[in-house]
Each structure stands twice: as structure tokens, then as C-alpha cells.
Amino acid sequence: AQSVTQPDARVTVSQGASLQLRCKYSYSGTPYLFWYVQYPRQGLQLLLKYYSGDPVVQGVNGFEAEFSKSNSSFHPRKASVHWSDSAVYFCAVSRNSGTYQRFGTGTKLQVVP
Amino acid sequence: DMKVTQMPRYLIKRMGENVLLECGQDMSHETMYWYRQDPGLGLQLIYISYDVDSNSEGDIPKGYRVSRKKREHFSLILDSAKTNQTSVYFCASSLAQSQNTLYFGAGTRLSVL
């Protein structure tokens, strides 16, 4: 069975600083990896996803991530965060057809002046 | 316009009352989901629907049932609500294959007193 663990419940960074979010994936076979972002009082929106091809993925709002099969990692990074990036970020994993996405517990990002 | 609509957005019920949460999508997606979101637990899948009248239990189905009579509409029903069902409920939809993005509604915040 697939699972995800987000080790950081909260992350605080200064505006303009770089950011990397973390998620530990556990899966067998070919994984489908996702990151979603949830702004206050809204539903989740897709940030990034990977399921095949080029391991470097460009997402929305200046985020990118690189899939590493050896490390089972797919960590979004952003060179310079803005206060509007403050949100909760969720990683999720699914596998082949017939499985559904399982979500991590979320990382709350706060960007401070 | 790709949209998942949830009604109502906020709901207060007394313990033992019946609760109906409704969800609609305009993307003709085959698959629809009900998740609940609780602090520290992330999103947990309650039910998944693969199409009309084709529903399966997720990870936490106890105390819930669902109905899908039209592809664009998916309902979550709580018969005799309990205080531990106080939560934020999210509906989502996607194309059938598991590598596809989930599209989320804005959520329903349910309080059971």
C-alpha cells in the first residue's frame, strides 16, 4: 500500500527566502506523486504532479520539483517566497489504476516579513 | 468553467439529526470523492464513487453513506450525526485514471453539537 509522511507540520520562512517542502513517500510499483496547496477557506488546488517522463516538473506560482526514484522524493522548491505563498501544502500519492490518492497531514507555511 | 460546488458551506446540527451534504461538478468527471479534514490528520477518504451507483468505501466510511444518481452530483449523508463527525468535508472529482488531478470544492464546515 502507498503512504506519505510530511515531517514538518509548520514551516516559517522570511519573504524572499528560498523554500523546500518535504514529503516521504512509501509505495510499490510506479507511483503518481502530487502536491496540492490549500489557501485559507478554500479547497485544495494542484501545485505539482509527476507520473512519468522528465523528472523535473514545473508547477504553479514558481514552484518546481524533481522526482528522485532512488530517494523516493519529490520535494517542491521555490527560489523566493512571497507572503501570498502562505498556505497549507499537502503531498499525495497514488499508484496504478484502481487506487486513490492518499494524503499527508499537511505542512502549514507562514511567510513573514 | 471547471468547478466543484459544495452546499452548504457552513452547517450546525444537533447530535442525532440527519445531515445531507451535496456536491456538484461540471466537468463530466467519472470519479468523485468525499474526504474529511481534521487538524493533524490531513485528508481522509470517506467514500469514492466511480460512476452512477458505483460507490466504494474509503478509509473511514463508518457513520456515513453516499448517493450518486447522476454523474455530476454526489451526496454525503450522515444518519444520526455524532459530535465526532464535526469536521470540514471536501468533495472532489477527477477523470477515471489514478494519475489524474483531483479538483476540490471549497468545503463544508460541519459542527455537530
JSON list of C-alpha atoms in Angstrom, two decimals:
[
{"chain": "A", "resi": 1, "resn": "ALA", "atom": "CA", "xyz": [0.00, 0.00, 0.00]},
{"chain": "A", "resi": 2, "resn": "GLN", "atom": "CA", "xyz": [1.14, 3.52, -0.63]},
{"chain": "A", "resi": 3, "resn": "SER", "atom": "CA", "xyz": [1.55, 6.15, 2.07]},
{"chain": "A", "resi": 4, "resn": "VAL", "atom": "CA", "xyz": [3.00, 9.57, 2.63]},
{"chain": "A", "resi": 5, "resn": "THR", "atom": "CA", "xyz": [4.51, 11.29, 5.64]},
{"chain": "A", "resi": 6, "resn": "GLN", "atom": "CA", "xyz": [5.01, 15.03, 5.96]},
{"chain": "A", "resi": 7, "resn": "PRO", "atom": "CA", "xyz": [7.61, 15.57, 8.67]},
{"chain": "A", "resi": 8, "resn": "ASP", "atom": "CA", "xyz": [7.05, 19.30, 9.10]},
{"chain": "A", "resi": 9, "resn": "ALA", "atom": "CA", "xyz": [3.68, 20.41, 10.46]},
{"chain": "A", "resi": 10, "resn": "ARG", "atom": "CA", "xyz": [4.70, 24.09, 10.31]},
{"chain": "A", "resi": 11, "resn": "VAL", "atom": "CA", "xyz": [7.36, 25.99, 8.41]},
{"chain": "A", "resi": 12, "resn": "THR", "atom": "CA", "xyz": [8.13, 29.68, 8.79]},
{"chain": "A", "resi": 13, "resn": "VAL", "atom": "CA", "xyz": [10.29, 31.49, 6.27]},
{"chain": "A", "resi": 14, "resn": "SER", "atom": "CA", "xyz": [11.09, 35.09, 5.56]},
{"chain": "A", "resi": 15, "resn": "GLN", "atom": "CA", "xyz": [9.73, 36.75, 2.45]},
{"chain": "A", "resi": 16, "resn": "GLY", "atom": "CA", "xyz": [12.30, 36.48, -0.32]},
{"chain": "A", "resi": 17, "resn": "ALA", "atom": "CA", "xyz": [13.97, 33.41, 1.14]},
{"chain": "A", "resi": 18, "resn": "SER", "atom": "CA", "xyz": [14.11, 30.07, -0.61]},
{"chain": "A", "resi": 19, "resn": "LEU", "atom": "CA", "xyz": [11.86, 27.20, 0.36]},
{"chain": "A", "resi": 20, "resn": "GLN", "atom": "CA", "xyz": [11.79, 23.44, 0.09]},
{"chain": "A", "resi": 21, "resn": "LEU", "atom": "CA", "xyz": [8.90, 21.34, 1.34]},
{"chain": "A", "resi": 22, "resn": "ARG", "atom": "CA", "xyz": [9.36, 17.71, 2.31]},
{"chain": "A", "resi": 23, "resn": "CYS", "atom": "CA", "xyz": [7.37, 14.53, 1.96]},
{"chain": "A", "resi": 24, "resn": "LYS", "atom": "CA", "xyz": [8.41, 10.92, 2.46]},
{"chain": "A", "resi": 25, "resn": "TYR", "atom": "CA", "xyz": [6.72, 8.54, 0.08]},
{"chain": "A", "resi": 26, "resn": "SER", "atom": "CA", "xyz": [6.23, 4.83, 0.52]},
{"chain": "A", "resi": 27, "resn": "TYR", "atom": "CA", "xyz": [4.99, 2.90, -2.48]},
{"chain": "A", "resi": 28, "resn": "SER", "atom": "CA", "xyz": [5.49, -0.09, -4.69]},
{"chain": "A", "resi": 29, "resn": "GLY", "atom": "CA", "xyz": [5.41, -0.11, -8.45]},
{"chain": "A", "resi": 30, "resn": "THR", "atom": "CA", "xyz": [5.07, 3.10, -10.39]},
{"chain": "A", "resi": 31, "resn": "PRO", "atom": "CA", "xyz": [3.90, 5.98, -8.20]},
{"chain": "A", "resi": 32, "resn": "TYR", "atom": "CA", "xyz": [1.88, 9.01, -9.11]},
{"chain": "A", "resi": 33, "resn": "LEU", "atom": "CA", "xyz": [3.02, 11.88, -6.93]},
{"chain": "A", "resi": 34, "resn": "PHE", "atom": "CA", "xyz": [1.12, 15.07, -6.23]},
{"chain": "A", "resi": 35, "resn": "TRP", "atom": "CA", "xyz": [1.39, 18.27, -4.26]},
{"chain": "A", "resi": 36, "resn": "TYR", "atom": "CA", "xyz": [-1.65, 20.39, -3.54]},
{"chain": "A", "resi": 37, "resn": "VAL", "atom": "CA", "xyz": [-1.95, 23.82, -1.92]},
{"chain": "A", "resi": 38, "resn": "GLN", "atom": "CA", "xyz": [-4.83, 24.99, 0.24]},
{"chain": "A", "resi": 39, "resn": "TYR", "atom": "CA", "xyz": [-5.30, 28.72, 0.74]},
{"chain": "A", "resi": 40, "resn": "PRO", "atom": "CA", "xyz": [-7.40, 29.88, 3.69]},
{"chain": "A", "resi": 41, "resn": "ARG", "atom": "CA", "xyz": [-11.08, 28.94, 3.46]},
{"chain": "A", "resi": 42, "resn": "GLN", "atom": "CA", "xyz": [-10.59, 27.27, 0.09]},
{"chain": "A", "resi": 43, "resn": "GLY", "atom": "CA", "xyz": [-10.36, 23.76, -1.30]},
{"chain": "A", "resi": 44, "resn": "LEU", "atom": "CA", "xyz": [-7.12, 22.18, -2.42]},
{"chain": "A", "resi": 45, "resn": "GLN", "atom": "CA", "xyz": [-5.58, 23.09, -5.76]},
{"chain": "A", "resi": 46, "resn": "LEU", "atom": "CA", "xyz": [-2.89, 21.24, -7.69]},
{"chain": "A", "resi": 47, "resn": "LEU", "atom": "CA", "xyz": [0.62, 22.61, -7.24]},
{"chain": "A", "resi": 48, "resn": "LEU", "atom": "CA", "xyz": [2.70, 19.91, -8.98]},
{"chain": "A", "resi": 49, "resn": "LYS", "atom": "CA", "xyz": [2.40, 16.35, -10.13]},
{"chain": "A", "resi": 50, "resn": "TYR", "atom": "CA", "xyz": [4.65, 13.64, -11.51]},
{"chain": "A", "resi": 51, "resn": "TYR", "atom": "CA", "xyz": [3.85, 10.30, -13.04]},
{"chain": "A", "resi": 52, "resn": "SER", "atom": "CA", "xyz": [6.29, 9.76, -15.90]},
{"chain": "A", "resi": 53, "resn": "GLY", "atom": "CA", "xyz": [8.79, 11.40, -18.20]},
{"chain": "A", "resi": 54, "resn": "ASP", "atom": "CA", "xyz": [11.04, 14.31, -17.31]},
{"chain": "A", "resi": 55, "resn": "PRO", "atom": "CA", "xyz": [11.75, 14.10, -13.56]},
{"chain": "A", "resi": 56, "resn": "VAL", "atom": "CA", "xyz": [11.87, 17.88, -13.28]},
{"chain": "A", "resi": 57, "resn": "VAL", "atom": "CA", "xyz": [8.40, 19.33, -13.09]},
{"chain": "A", "resi": 58, "resn": "GLN", "atom": "CA", "xyz": [7.37, 22.96, -13.23]},
{"chain": "A", "resi": 59, "resn": "GLY", "atom": "CA", "xyz": [4.35, 23.80, -11.14]},
{"chain": "A", "resi": 60, "resn": "VAL", "atom": "CA", "xyz": [2.27, 26.87, -10.50]},
{"chain": "A", "resi": 61, "resn": "ASN", "atom": "CA", "xyz": [3.35, 30.06, -8.73]},
{"chain": "A", "resi": 62, "resn": "GLY", "atom": "CA", "xyz": [7.07, 29.48, -9.41]},
{"chain": "A", "resi": 63, "resn": "PHE", "atom": "CA", "xyz": [7.32, 26.09, -7.74]},
{"chain": "A", "resi": 64, "resn": "GLU", "atom": "CA", "xyz": [9.29, 23.24, -9.24]},
{"chain": "A", "resi": 65, "resn": "ALA", "atom": "CA", "xyz": [10.24, 19.75, -8.06]},
{"chain": "A", "resi": 66, "resn": "GLU", "atom": "CA", "xyz": [12.45, 16.89, -9.14]},
{"chain": "A", "resi": 67, "resn": "PHE", "atom": "CA", "xyz": [11.45, 13.27, -8.77]},
{"chain": "A", "resi": 68, "resn": "SER", "atom": "CA", "xyz": [14.18, 11.02, -7.41]},
{"chain": "A", "resi": 69, "resn": "LYS", "atom": "CA", "xyz": [13.40, 7.32, -7.60]},
{"chain": "A", "resi": 70, "resn": "SER", "atom": "CA", "xyz": [16.45, 6.39, -5.54]},
{"chain": "A", "resi": 71, "resn": "ASN", "atom": "CA", "xyz": [15.43, 8.72, -2.73]},
{"chain": "A", "resi": 72, "resn": "SER", "atom": "CA", "xyz": [11.66, 8.27, -3.12]},
{"chain": "A", "resi": 73, "resn": "SER", "atom": "CA", "xyz": [11.45, 12.03, -3.08]},
{"chain": "A", "resi": 74, "resn": "PHE", "atom": "CA", "xyz": [9.51, 14.74, -4.86]},
{"chain": "A", "resi": 75, "resn": "HIS", "atom": "CA", "xyz": [10.14, 17.94, -2.90]},
{"chain": "A", "resi": 76, "resn": "PRO", "atom": "CA", "xyz": [8.77, 21.25, -4.19]},
{"chain": "A", "resi": 77, "resn": "ARG", "atom": "CA", "xyz": [11.11, 24.20, -4.03]},
{"chain": "A", "resi": 78, "resn": "LYS", "atom": "CA", "xyz": [10.80, 27.89, -4.71]},
{"chain": "A", "resi": 79, "resn": "ALA", "atom": "CA", "xyz": [13.68, 30.31, -5.07]},
{"chain": "A", "resi": 80, "resn": "SER", "atom": "CA", "xyz": [11.99, 33.30, -3.45]},
{"chain": "A", "resi": 81, "resn": "VAL", "atom": "CA", "xyz": [8.77, 33.06, -1.47]},
{"chain": "A", "resi": 82, "resn": "HIS", "atom": "CA", "xyz": [6.12, 35.76, -1.23]},
{"chain": "A", "resi": 83, "resn": "TRP", "atom": "CA", "xyz": [3.63, 36.39, 1.56]},
{"chain": "A", "resi": 84, "resn": "SER", "atom": "CA", "xyz": [0.90, 35.10, -0.77]},
{"chain": "A", "resi": 85, "resn": "ASP", "atom": "CA", "xyz": [2.53, 31.64, -0.63]},
{"chain": "A", "resi": 86, "resn": "SER", "atom": "CA", "xyz": [1.31, 31.31, 2.95]},
{"chain": "A", "resi": 87, "resn": "ALA", "atom": "CA", "xyz": [-0.97, 28.27, 2.85]},
{"chain": "A", "resi": 88, "resn": "VAL", "atom": "CA", "xyz": [-1.15, 24.61, 3.76]},
{"chain": "A", "resi": 89, "resn": "TYR", "atom": "CA", "xyz": [0.66, 22.25, 1.42]},
{"chain": "A", "resi": 90, "resn": "PHE", "atom": "CA", "xyz": [-0.29, 18.59, 1.06]},
{"chain": "A", "resi": 91, "resn": "CYS", "atom": "CA", "xyz": [1.56, 15.78, -0.65]},
{"chain": "A", "resi": 92, "resn": "ALA", "atom": "CA", "xyz": [-0.35, 12.80, -2.02]},
{"chain": "A", "resi": 93, "resn": "VAL", "atom": "CA", "xyz": [0.46, 9.51, -3.72]},
{"chain": "A", "resi": 94, "resn": "SER", "atom": "CA", "xyz": [-1.47, 7.01, -5.77]},
{"chain": "A", "resi": 95, "resn": "ARG", "atom": "CA", "xyz": [-0.39, 4.01, -7.72]},
{"chain": "A", "resi": 96, "resn": "ASN", "atom": "CA", "xyz": [-1.77, 2.16, -10.67]},
{"chain": "A", "resi": 97, "resn": "SER", "atom": "CA", "xyz": [-5.32, 2.12, -11.83]},
{"chain": "A", "resi": 98, "resn": "GLY", "atom": "CA", "xyz": [-7.87, 1.41, -9.17]},
{"chain": "A", "resi": 99, "resn": "THR", "atom": "CA", "xyz": [-6.15, 3.19, -6.30]},
{"chain": "A", "resi": 100, "resn": "TYR", "atom": "CA", "xyz": [-6.98, 6.59, -4.95]},
{"chain": "A", "resi": 101, "resn": "GLN", "atom": "CA", "xyz": [-4.75, 9.37, -3.71]},
{"chain": "A", "resi": 102, "resn": "ARG", "atom": "CA", "xyz": [-3.60, 9.18, -0.11]},
{"chain": "A", "resi": 103, "resn": "PHE", "atom": "CA", "xyz": [-2.72, 12.47, 1.51]},
{"chain": "A", "resi": 104, "resn": "GLY", "atom": "CA", "xyz": [-0.16, 13.54, 4.05]},
{"chain": "A", "resi": 105, "resn": "THR", "atom": "CA", "xyz": [-1.08, 15.53, 7.12]},
{"chain": "A", "resi": 106, "resn": "GLY", "atom": "CA", "xyz": [-0.09, 18.85, 5.58]},
{"chain": "A", "resi": 107, "resn": "THR", "atom": "CA", "xyz": [2.60, 21.50, 6.13]},
{"chain": "A", "resi": 108, "resn": "LYS", "atom": "CA", "xyz": [1.44, 24.96, 7.11]},
{"chain": "A", "resi": 109, "resn": "LEU", "atom": "CA", "xyz": [3.71, 27.55, 5.53]},
{"chain": "A", "resi": 110, "resn": "GLN", "atom": "CA", "xyz": [3.90, 31.01, 7.03]},
{"chain": "A", "resi": 111, "resn": "VAL", "atom": "CA", "xyz": [5.85, 33.68, 5.17]},
{"chain": "A", "resi": 112, "resn": "VAL", "atom": "CA", "xyz": [6.86, 36.52, 7.44]},
{"chain": "A", "resi": 113, "resn": "PRO", "atom": "CA", "xyz": [8.15, 40.00, 6.51]},
{"chain": "B", "resi": 1, "resn": "ASP", "atom": "CA", "xyz": [-15.58, 26.63, -16.34]},
{"chain": "B", "resi": 2, "resn": "MET", "atom": "CA", "xyz": [-14.20, 23.72, -14.30]},
{"chain": "B", "resi": 3, "resn": "LYS", "atom": "CA", "xyz": [-15.88, 23.80, -10.95]},
{"chain": "B", "resi": 4, "resn": "VAL", "atom": "CA", "xyz": [-16.83, 21.65, -7.98]},
{"chain": "B", "resi": 5, "resn": "THR", "atom": "CA", "xyz": [-19.60, 23.21, -5.91]},
{"chain": "B", "resi": 6, "resn": "GLN", "atom": "CA", "xyz": [-20.44, 22.21, -2.36]},
{"chain": "B", "resi": 7, "resn": "MET", "atom": "CA", "xyz": [-23.56, 23.13, -0.45]},
{"chain": "B", "resi": 8, "resn": "PRO", "atom": "CA", "xyz": [-23.93, 24.30, 2.22]},
{"chain": "B", "resi": 9, "resn": "ARG", "atom": "CA", "xyz": [-20.64, 25.95, 3.15]},
{"chain": "B", "resi": 10, "resn": "TYR", "atom": "CA", "xyz": [-21.42, 26.01, 6.85]},
{"chain": "B", "resi": 11, "resn": "LEU", "atom": "CA", "xyz": [-23.79, 23.82, 8.84]},
{"chain": "B", "resi": 12, "resn": "ILE", "atom": "CA", "xyz": [-24.63, 23.43, 12.51]},
{"chain": "B", "resi": 13, "resn": "LYS", "atom": "CA", "xyz": [-26.58, 20.38, 13.62]},
{"chain": "B", "resi": 14, "resn": "ARG", "atom": "CA", "xyz": [-27.52, 18.76, 16.90]},
{"chain": "B", "resi": 15, "resn": "MET", "atom": "CA", "xyz": [-26.37, 15.26, 17.78]},
{"chain": "B", "resi": 16, "resn": "GLY", "atom": "CA", "xyz": [-28.80, 12.72, 16.38]},
{"chain": "B", "resi": 17, "resn": "GLU", "atom": "CA", "xyz": [-30.01, 14.87, 13.49]},
{"chain": "B", "resi": 18, "resn": "ASN", "atom": "CA", "xyz": [-29.61, 13.77, 9.91]},
{"chain": "B", "resi": 19, "resn": "VAL", "atom": "CA", "xyz": [-27.17, 15.66, 7.69]},
{"chain": "B", "resi": 20, "resn": "LEU", "atom": "CA", "xyz": [-27.07, 15.96, 3.91]},
{"chain": "B", "resi": 21, "resn": "LEU", "atom": "CA", "xyz": [-24.04, 17.42, 2.18]},
{"chain": "B", "resi": 22, "resn": "GLU", "atom": "CA", "xyz": [-24.29, 17.99, -1.54]},
{"chain": "B", "resi": 23, "resn": "CYS", "atom": "CA", "xyz": [-21.67, 18.25, -4.25]},
{"chain": "B", "resi": 24, "resn": "GLY", "atom": "CA", "xyz": [-21.86, 19.02, -7.94]},
{"chain": "B", "resi": 25, "resn": "GLN", "atom": "CA", "xyz": [-19.29, 19.17, -10.73]},
{"chain": "B", "resi": 26, "resn": "ASP", "atom": "CA", "xyz": [-19.50, 20.48, -14.27]},
{"chain": "B", "resi": 27, "resn": "MET", "atom": "CA", "xyz": [-16.57, 18.56, -15.81]},
{"chain": "B", "resi": 28, "resn": "SER", "atom": "CA", "xyz": [-18.33, 15.25, -16.54]},
{"chain": "B", "resi": 29, "resn": "HIS", "atom": "CA", "xyz": [-15.76, 13.50, -14.35]},
{"chain": "B", "resi": 30, "resn": "GLU", "atom": "CA", "xyz": [-16.44, 9.83, -13.74]},
{"chain": "B", "resi": 31, "resn": "THR", "atom": "CA", "xyz": [-14.90, 9.68, -10.29]},
{"chain": "B", "resi": 32, "resn": "MET", "atom": "CA", "xyz": [-15.99, 11.65, -7.26]},
{"chain": "B", "resi": 33, "resn": "TYR", "atom": "CA", "xyz": [-14.80, 11.59, -3.66]},
{"chain": "B", "resi": 34, "resn": "TRP", "atom": "CA", "xyz": [-15.74, 12.66, -0.18]},
{"chain": "B", "resi": 35, "resn": "TYR", "atom": "CA", "xyz": [-12.88, 13.49, 2.21]},
{"chain": "B", "resi": 36, "resn": "ARG", "atom": "CA", "xyz": [-12.90, 14.91, 5.69]},
{"chain": "B", "resi": 37, "resn": "GLN", "atom": "CA", "xyz": [-10.14, 17.15, 7.00]},
{"chain": "B", "resi": 38, "resn": "ASP", "atom": "CA", "xyz": [-9.20, 17.26, 10.66]},
{"chain": "B", "resi": 39, "resn": "PRO", "atom": "CA", "xyz": [-6.27, 19.05, 12.32]},
{"chain": "B", "resi": 40, "resn": "GLY", "atom": "CA", "xyz": [-3.18, 16.84, 12.42]},
{"chain": "B", "resi": 41, "resn": "LEU", "atom": "CA", "xyz": [-4.82, 14.12, 10.34]},
{"chain": "B", "resi": 42, "resn": "GLY", "atom": "CA", "xyz": [-4.86, 15.67, 6.91]},
{"chain": "B", "resi": 43, "resn": "LEU", "atom": "CA", "xyz": [-7.46, 14.42, 4.46]},
{"chain": "B", "resi": 44, "resn": "GLN", "atom": "CA", "xyz": [-9.07, 11.05, 4.97]},
{"chain": "B", "resi": 45, "resn": "LEU", "atom": "CA", "xyz": [-11.16, 9.40, 2.29]},
{"chain": "B", "resi": 46, "resn": "ILE", "atom": "CA", "xyz": [-14.71, 8.53, 3.31]},
{"chain": "B", "resi": 47, "resn": "TYR", "atom": "CA", "xyz": [-16.18, 7.26, 0.06]},
{"chain": "B", "resi": 48, "resn": "ILE", "atom": "CA", "xyz": [-15.26, 7.11, -3.59]},
{"chain": "B", "resi": 49, "resn": "SER", "atom": "CA", "xyz": [-17.68, 6.87, -6.49]},
{"chain": "B", "resi": 50, "resn": "TYR", "atom": "CA", "xyz": [-16.51, 5.53, -9.83]},
{"chain": "B", "resi": 51, "resn": "ASP", "atom": "CA", "xyz": [-19.73, 6.49, -11.61]},
{"chain": "B", "resi": 52, "resn": "VAL", "atom": "CA", "xyz": [-23.50, 6.48, -11.11]},
{"chain": "B", "resi": 53, "resn": "ASP", "atom": "CA", "xyz": [-24.48, 3.90, -8.45]},
{"chain": "B", "resi": 54, "resn": "SER", "atom": "CA", "xyz": [-20.88, 2.59, -8.28]},
{"chain": "B", "resi": 55, "resn": "ASN", "atom": "CA", "xyz": [-19.61, 3.55, -4.85]},
{"chain": "B", "resi": 56, "resn": "SER", "atom": "CA", "xyz": [-16.89, 2.10, -2.64]},
{"chain": "B", "resi": 57, "resn": "GLU", "atom": "CA", "xyz": [-15.83, 2.66, 0.92]},
{"chain": "B", "resi": 58, "resn": "GLY", "atom": "CA", "xyz": [-12.70, 4.62, 1.62]},
{"chain": "B", "resi": 59, "resn": "ASP", "atom": "CA", "xyz": [-10.63, 4.54, 4.77]},
{"chain": "B", "resi": 60, "resn": "ILE", "atom": "CA", "xyz": [-13.26, 5.86, 7.23]},
{"chain": "B", "resi": 61, "resn": "PRO", "atom": "CA", "xyz": [-16.78, 5.02, 5.97]},
{"chain": "B", "resi": 62, "resn": "LYS", "atom": "CA", "xyz": [-18.36, 4.22, 9.33]},
{"chain": "B", "resi": 63, "resn": "GLY", "atom": "CA", "xyz": [-21.28, 6.52, 10.10]},
{"chain": "B", "resi": 64, "resn": "TYR", "atom": "CA", "xyz": [-21.59, 7.77, 6.53]},
{"chain": "B", "resi": 65, "resn": "ARG", "atom": "CA", "xyz": [-23.38, 6.78, 3.38]},
{"chain": "B", "resi": 66, "resn": "VAL", "atom": "CA", "xyz": [-23.41, 8.25, -0.11]},
{"chain": "B", "resi": 67, "resn": "SER", "atom": "CA", "xyz": [-25.67, 8.56, -3.10]},
{"chain": "B", "resi": 68, "resn": "ARG", "atom": "CA", "xyz": [-24.81, 9.16, -6.73]},
{"chain": "B", "resi": 69, "resn": "LYS", "atom": "CA", "xyz": [-27.77, 9.07, -9.09]},
{"chain": "B", "resi": 70, "resn": "LYS", "atom": "CA", "xyz": [-26.36, 11.47, -11.67]},
{"chain": "B", "resi": 71, "resn": "ARG", "atom": "CA", "xyz": [-22.75, 11.68, -12.85]},
{"chain": "B", "resi": 72, "resn": "GLU", "atom": "CA", "xyz": [-22.48, 15.34, -11.89]},
{"chain": "B", "resi": 73, "resn": "HIS", "atom": "CA", "xyz": [-23.90, 15.02, -8.39]},
{"chain": "B", "resi": 74, "resn": "PHE", "atom": "CA", "xyz": [-22.61, 13.20, -5.28]},
{"chain": "B", "resi": 75, "resn": "SER", "atom": "CA", "xyz": [-24.21, 13.37, -1.84]},
{"chain": "B", "resi": 76, "resn": "LEU", "atom": "CA", "xyz": [-22.85, 12.51, 1.60]},
{"chain": "B", "resi": 77, "resn": "ILE", "atom": "CA", "xyz": [-25.39, 11.53, 4.25]},
{"chain": "B", "resi": 78, "resn": "LEU", "atom": "CA", "xyz": [-24.89, 11.29, 7.97]},
{"chain": "B", "resi": 79, "resn": "ASP", "atom": "CA", "xyz": [-27.72, 9.40, 9.61]},
{"chain": "B", "resi": 80, "resn": "SER", "atom": "CA", "xyz": [-27.96, 10.49, 13.24]},
{"chain": "B", "resi": 81, "resn": "ALA", "atom": "CA", "xyz": [-24.91, 12.72, 13.39]},
{"chain": "B", "resi": 82, "resn": "LYS", "atom": "CA", "xyz": [-22.38, 12.36, 16.16]},
{"chain": "B", "resi": 83, "resn": "THR", "atom": "CA", "xyz": [-20.20, 15.02, 17.77]},
{"chain": "B", "resi": 84, "resn": "ASN", "atom": "CA", "xyz": [-17.05, 13.32, 16.46]},
{"chain": "B", "resi": 85, "resn": "GLN", "atom": "CA", "xyz": [-18.29, 13.97, 12.94]},
{"chain": "B", "resi": 86, "resn": "THR", "atom": "CA", "xyz": [-17.61, 17.66, 13.42]},
{"chain": "B", "resi": 87, "resn": "SER", "atom": "CA", "xyz": [-15.13, 18.37, 10.65]},
{"chain": "B", "resi": 88, "resn": "VAL", "atom": "CA", "xyz": [-14.55, 20.05, 7.31]},
{"chain": "B", "resi": 89, "resn": "TYR", "atom": "CA", "xyz": [-15.82, 17.92, 4.45]},
{"chain": "B", "resi": 90, "resn": "PHE", "atom": "CA", "xyz": [-14.40, 18.19, 0.96]},
{"chain": "B", "resi": 91, "resn": "CYS", "atom": "CA", "xyz": [-15.82, 16.84, -2.23]},
{"chain": "B", "resi": 92, "resn": "ALA", "atom": "CA", "xyz": [-13.52, 16.24, -5.19]},
{"chain": "B", "resi": 93, "resn": "SER", "atom": "CA", "xyz": [-13.78, 14.90, -8.70]},
{"chain": "B", "resi": 94, "resn": "SER", "atom": "CA", "xyz": [-11.35, 13.54, -11.28]},
{"chain": "B", "resi": 95, "resn": "LEU", "atom": "CA", "xyz": [-11.12, 11.64, -14.51]},
{"chain": "B", "resi": 96, "resn": "ALA", "atom": "CA", "xyz": [-11.06, 7.89, -14.03]},
{"chain": "B", "resi": 97, "resn": "GLN", "atom": "CA", "xyz": [-7.36, 7.13, -14.09]},
{"chain": "B", "resi": 98, "resn": "SER", "atom": "CA", "xyz": [-5.47, 7.43, -10.83]},
{"chain": "B", "resi": 99, "resn": "GLN", "atom": "CA", "xyz": [-2.75, 9.69, -12.24]},
{"chain": "B", "resi": 100, "resn": "ASN", "atom": "CA", "xyz": [-5.29, 12.42, -12.76]},
{"chain": "B", "resi": 101, "resn": "THR", "atom": "CA", "xyz": [-5.62, 15.59, -10.75]},
{"chain": "B", "resi": 102, "resn": "LEU", "atom": "CA", "xyz": [-8.33, 15.93, -8.14]},
{"chain": "B", "resi": 103, "resn": "TYR", "atom": "CA", "xyz": [-10.48, 19.03, -8.34]},
{"chain": "B", "resi": 104, "resn": "PHE", "atom": "CA", "xyz": [-11.80, 20.10, -4.96]},
{"chain": "B", "resi": 105, "resn": "GLY", "atom": "CA", "xyz": [-14.78, 22.06, -3.78]},
{"chain": "B", "resi": 106, "resn": "ALA", "atom": "CA", "xyz": [-14.40, 24.80, -1.18]},
{"chain": "B", "resi": 107, "resn": "GLY", "atom": "CA", "xyz": [-15.56, 22.53, 1.63]},
{"chain": "B", "resi": 108, "resn": "THR", "atom": "CA", "xyz": [-18.42, 22.32, 4.10]},
{"chain": "B", "resi": 109, "resn": "ARG", "atom": "CA", "xyz": [-17.67, 23.11, 7.72]},
{"chain": "B", "resi": 110, "resn": "LEU", "atom": "CA", "xyz": [-19.97, 20.93, 9.82]},
{"chain": "B", "resi": 111, "resn": "SER", "atom": "CA", "xyz": [-20.42, 21.36, 13.55]},
{"chain": "B", "resi": 112, "resn": "VAL", "atom": "CA", "xyz": [-22.38, 18.72, 15.45]},
{"chain": "B", "resi": 113, "resn": "LEU", "atom": "CA", "xyz": [-23.37, 19.95, 18.90]}
]
